[in-house]
mmCIF file of C-alpha atoms in Angstrom:
data_model
loop_
_atom_site.group_PDB
_atom_site.id
_atom_site.type_symbol
_atom_site.label_atom_id
_atom_site.label_comp_id
_atom_site.label_asym_id
_atom_site.label_seq_id
_atom_site.Cartn_x
_atom_site.Cartn_y
_atom_site.Cartn_z
ATOM 1 C CA MET A 1 -74.312 325.843 -18.284
ATOM 2 C CA SER A 2 -77.467 323.808 -18.674
ATOM 3 C CA HIS A 3 -80.783 325.543 -19.181
ATOM 4 C CA PHE A 4 -82.520 322.494 -17.808
ATOM 5 C CA ASN A 5 -82.923 321.239 -14.270
ATOM 6 C CA PRO A 6 -84.179 317.979 -12.762
ATOM 7 C CA LYS A 7 -87.763 319.287 -12.628
ATOM 8 C CA HIS A 8 -87.800 319.171 -16.430
ATOM 9 C CA LEU A 9 -87.581 315.368 -16.159
ATOM 10 C CA GLY A 10 -91.074 315.106 -14.685
ATOM 11 C CA LYS A 11 -91.797 311.605 -13.382
ATOM 12 C CA TRP A 12 -88.218 310.538 -14.238
ATOM 13 C CA GLN A 13 -86.737 312.945 -11.677
ATOM 14 C CA VAL A 14 -86.868 310.234 -8.985
ATOM 15 C CA ILE A 15 -84.653 307.912 -11.040
ATOM 16 C CA TYR A 16 -82.298 310.804 -11.823
ATOM 17 C CA ASN A 17 -81.994 311.707 -8.136
ATOM 18 C CA ASP A 18 -81.383 308.069 -7.197
ATOM 19 C CA LEU A 19 -78.626 307.841 -9.803
ATOM 20 C CA ILE A 20 -76.926 311.122 -8.939
ATOM 21 C CA ASN A 21 -77.272 310.877 -5.158
ATOM 22 C CA GLY A 22 -77.014 307.105 -4.792
ATOM 23 C CA PRO A 23 -74.034 305.197 -3.408
ATOM 24 C CA LYS A 24 -70.854 305.576 -5.448
ATOM 25 C CA LEU A 25 -68.395 302.752 -5.996
ATOM 26 C CA PRO A 26 -64.820 302.990 -7.279
ATOM 27 C CA LEU A 27 -64.623 302.408 -11.027
ATOM 28 C CA ASN A 28 -62.557 299.236 -10.881
ATOM 29 C CA GLU A 29 -62.880 295.507 -11.454
ATOM 30 C CA SER A 30 -63.413 294.550 -7.834
ATOM 31 C CA SER A 31 -66.516 296.731 -7.516
ATOM 32 C CA CYS A 32 -68.359 295.661 -10.659
ATOM 33 C CA TRP A 33 -68.598 291.866 -10.358
ATOM 34 C CA MET A 34 -71.776 292.092 -8.312
ATOM 35 C CA MET A 35 -73.681 294.037 -10.980
ATOM 36 C CA GLY A 36 -74.496 291.008 -13.107
ATOM 37 C CA GLU A 37 -76.533 291.051 -16.277
ATOM 38 C CA LYS A 38 -78.914 293.812 -15.295
ATOM 39 C CA HIS A 39 -80.013 296.697 -17.470
ATOM 40 C CA GLY A 40 -80.083 300.288 -16.299
ATOM 41 C CA LEU A 41 -78.139 303.517 -16.203
ATOM 42 C CA ILE A 42 -74.543 304.087 -15.141
ATOM 43 C CA ALA A 43 -73.337 307.499 -13.969
ATOM 44 C CA VAL A 44 -69.591 308.107 -13.797
ATOM 45 C CA PHE A 45 -68.254 310.699 -11.367
ATOM 46 C CA ASP A 46 -65.054 312.605 -10.684
ATOM 47 C CA GLN A 47 -65.434 313.365 -6.997
ATOM 48 C CA ASP A 48 -68.983 314.778 -6.940
ATOM 49 C CA GLU A 49 -69.001 316.053 -10.535
ATOM 50 C CA ILE A 50 -70.938 313.933 -12.996
ATOM 51 C CA LEU A 51 -68.884 313.027 -16.049
ATOM 52 C CA HIS A 52 -71.189 310.817 -18.065
ATOM 53 C CA VAL A 53 -74.461 308.889 -17.974
ATOM 54 C CA GLU A 54 -74.511 305.697 -20.019
ATOM 55 C CA PRO A 55 -77.429 303.381 -20.816
ATOM 56 C CA SER A 56 -76.630 299.694 -20.457
ATOM 57 C CA ASN A 57 -78.287 296.400 -21.260
ATOM 58 C CA ASN A 58 -75.643 294.636 -19.150
ATOM 59 C CA ILE A 59 -74.185 296.826 -16.403
ATOM 60 C CA PHE A 60 -71.351 294.410 -15.576
ATOM 61 C CA LYS A 61 -70.144 294.232 -19.199
ATOM 62 C CA SER A 62 -70.423 297.995 -19.637
ATOM 63 C CA ILE A 63 -68.331 298.741 -16.569
ATOM 64 C CA GLN A 64 -65.809 296.087 -17.630
ATOM 65 C CA SER A 65 -65.452 297.816 -21.008
ATOM 66 C CA PHE A 66 -64.914 301.184 -19.281
ATOM 67 C CA ILE A 67 -61.963 299.861 -17.299
ATOM 68 C CA THR A 68 -60.438 297.398 -19.793
ATOM 69 C CA SER A 69 -57.354 298.570 -21.652
ATOM 70 C CA GLY A 70 -57.544 297.837 -25.334
ATOM 71 C CA SER A 71 -61.273 298.345 -25.608
ATOM 72 C CA SER A 72 -62.179 301.245 -27.815
ATOM 73 C CA ILE A 73 -65.617 302.251 -26.714
ATOM 74 C CA HIS A 74 -67.519 305.503 -26.627
ATOM 75 C CA PHE A 75 -66.724 306.249 -22.967
ATOM 76 C CA ARG A 76 -62.963 305.776 -23.373
ATOM 77 C CA ASN A 77 -63.083 307.887 -26.547
ATOM 78 C CA LEU A 78 -64.857 310.678 -24.654
ATOM 79 C CA VAL A 79 -62.192 310.563 -21.944
ATOM 80 C CA ALA A 80 -59.507 310.877 -24.642
ATOM 81 C CA ILE A 81 -61.244 313.802 -26.346
ATOM 82 C CA ILE A 82 -62.300 315.818 -23.294
ATOM 83 C CA GLU A 83 -59.732 314.939 -20.633
ATOM 84 C CA PHE A 84 -56.654 314.624 -22.893
ATOM 85 C CA ASN A 85 -57.606 317.009 -25.725
ATOM 86 C CA ILE A 86 -57.255 314.337 -28.418
ATOM 87 C CA SER A 87 -58.792 314.918 -31.834
ATOM 88 C CA GLU A 88 -62.163 313.285 -32.367
ATOM 89 C CA LYS A 89 -60.751 311.741 -35.570
ATOM 90 C CA THR A 90 -57.930 309.893 -33.795
ATOM 91 C CA ALA A 91 -59.518 309.242 -30.409
ATOM 92 C CA HIS A 92 -60.882 305.835 -31.407
ATOM 93 C CA SER A 93 -57.515 304.374 -32.399
ATOM 94 C CA ARG A 94 -55.427 306.143 -29.755
ATOM 95 C CA SER A 95 -57.703 305.378 -26.783
ATOM 96 C CA SER A 96 -57.412 301.622 -27.235
ATOM 97 C CA LYS A 97 -53.627 301.166 -27.284
ATOM 98 C CA GLY A 98 -50.331 302.817 -26.577
ATOM 99 C CA PRO A 99 -49.403 305.505 -24.066
ATOM 100 C CA LEU A 100 -52.782 307.253 -24.219
ATOM 101 C CA SER A 101 -54.572 304.035 -23.294
ATOM 102 C CA LYS A 102 -52.415 303.785 -20.168
ATOM 103 C CA LYS A 103 -53.166 307.413 -19.262
ATOM 104 C CA ILE A 104 -56.879 306.732 -19.712
ATOM 105 C CA ASP A 105 -56.581 303.650 -17.481
ATOM 106 C CA LYS A 106 -54.969 305.750 -14.770
ATOM 107 C CA ARG A 107 -57.595 308.470 -15.082
ATOM 108 C CA ILE A 108 -60.456 305.963 -14.973
ATOM 109 C CA GLY A 109 -58.945 304.466 -11.817
ATOM 110 C CA GLU A 110 -59.600 307.805 -10.073
ATOM 111 C CA LEU A 111 -63.323 307.793 -10.916
ATOM 112 C CA SER A 112 -66.418 306.338 -9.277
ATOM 113 C CA TYR A 113 -69.825 305.266 -10.513
ATOM 114 C CA SER A 114 -73.384 304.660 -9.441
ATOM 115 C CA VAL A 115 -76.117 302.623 -11.077
ATOM 116 C CA VAL A 116 -79.876 302.580 -11.115
ATOM 117 C CA GLN A 117 -82.352 300.334 -12.838
ATOM 118 C CA ALA A 118 -84.732 301.958 -15.284
ATOM 119 C CA PRO A 119 -87.272 300.641 -17.788
ATOM 120 C CA LYS A 120 -85.268 298.899 -20.512
ATOM 121 C CA ASN A 121 -87.231 300.478 -23.341
ATOM 122 C CA HIS A 122 -86.408 303.995 -22.043
ATOM 123 C CA ILE A 123 -82.751 303.755 -20.954
ATOM 124 C CA ASN A 124 -81.321 305.383 -24.097
ATOM 125 C CA ASN A 125 -83.652 308.375 -23.895
ATOM 126 C CA LEU A 126 -83.155 308.663 -20.143
ATOM 127 C CA ALA A 127 -79.361 308.664 -20.504
ATOM 128 C CA ARG A 128 -79.531 311.439 -23.105
ATOM 129 C CA ALA A 129 -81.907 313.489 -20.958
ATOM 130 C CA PHE A 130 -79.853 312.954 -17.790
ATOM 131 C CA ASN A 131 -76.672 314.056 -19.618
ATOM 132 C CA VAL A 132 -78.472 317.235 -20.715
ATOM 133 C CA VAL A 133 -79.914 318.031 -17.283
ATOM 134 C CA SER A 134 -76.627 317.389 -15.478
ATOM 135 C CA ASP A 135 -74.538 318.952 -18.301
ATOM 136 C CA SER A 136 -72.100 316.118 -17.702
ATOM 137 C CA ARG A 137 -68.480 316.955 -18.437
ATOM 138 C CA LEU A 138 -67.971 314.273 -21.087
ATOM 139 C CA SER A 139 -71.335 314.092 -22.824
ATOM 140 C CA GLY A 140 -73.463 317.058 -21.834
ATOM 141 C CA PRO A 141 -74.443 319.901 -24.177
ATOM 142 C CA THR A 142 -71.418 322.018 -23.233
ATOM 143 C CA ALA A 143 -69.058 319.135 -24.054
ATOM 144 C CA ALA A 144 -70.836 318.511 -27.373
ATOM 145 C CA SER A 145 -70.530 322.196 -28.248
ATOM 146 C CA ASN A 146 -66.825 322.259 -27.381
ATOM 147 C CA ILE A 147 -66.144 319.134 -29.456
ATOM 148 C CA SER A 148 -67.975 320.677 -32.419
ATOM 149 C CA ILE A 149 -66.044 323.920 -32.206
ATOM 150 C CA ASP A 150 -62.702 322.154 -31.687
ATOM 151 C CA SER A 151 -63.302 319.981 -34.765
ATOM 152 C CA LEU A 152 -63.647 322.965 -37.084
ATOM 153 C CA PRO A 153 -60.800 323.252 -39.611
ATOM 154 C CA LYS A 154 -58.071 325.640 -38.516
#
């Protein structure tokens, strides 16, 4: 449970609210072509639960990498670790090919996303702060704590 709330974001709360409450599109190829080469923040949702907030210098390319089998990127690795209980050590190689990659593709097909533009020089810090405030399932503080504990030697 997060100890932070949107009020802690100060002047950035408006952008956070726009991202979280804005229109959601299915996380698939047909919904991302219109994004173009814009920078901003991407929030990924499972129903109404926020899974992850990602900064992006090119929203179209980022969303393409989320949904493309064979790409081994941070988001797909997080899905492997959190959603499929895969070791952090093997998530990178297993999330990009084989049966797990297909399971990740199917799971991603059930998700939606929203985007918002934000100042380019602040998108990384905003994404980190928004993940903390929302305690997103894949990259919030609770997820980071669980990954740390799960990676301890048995």
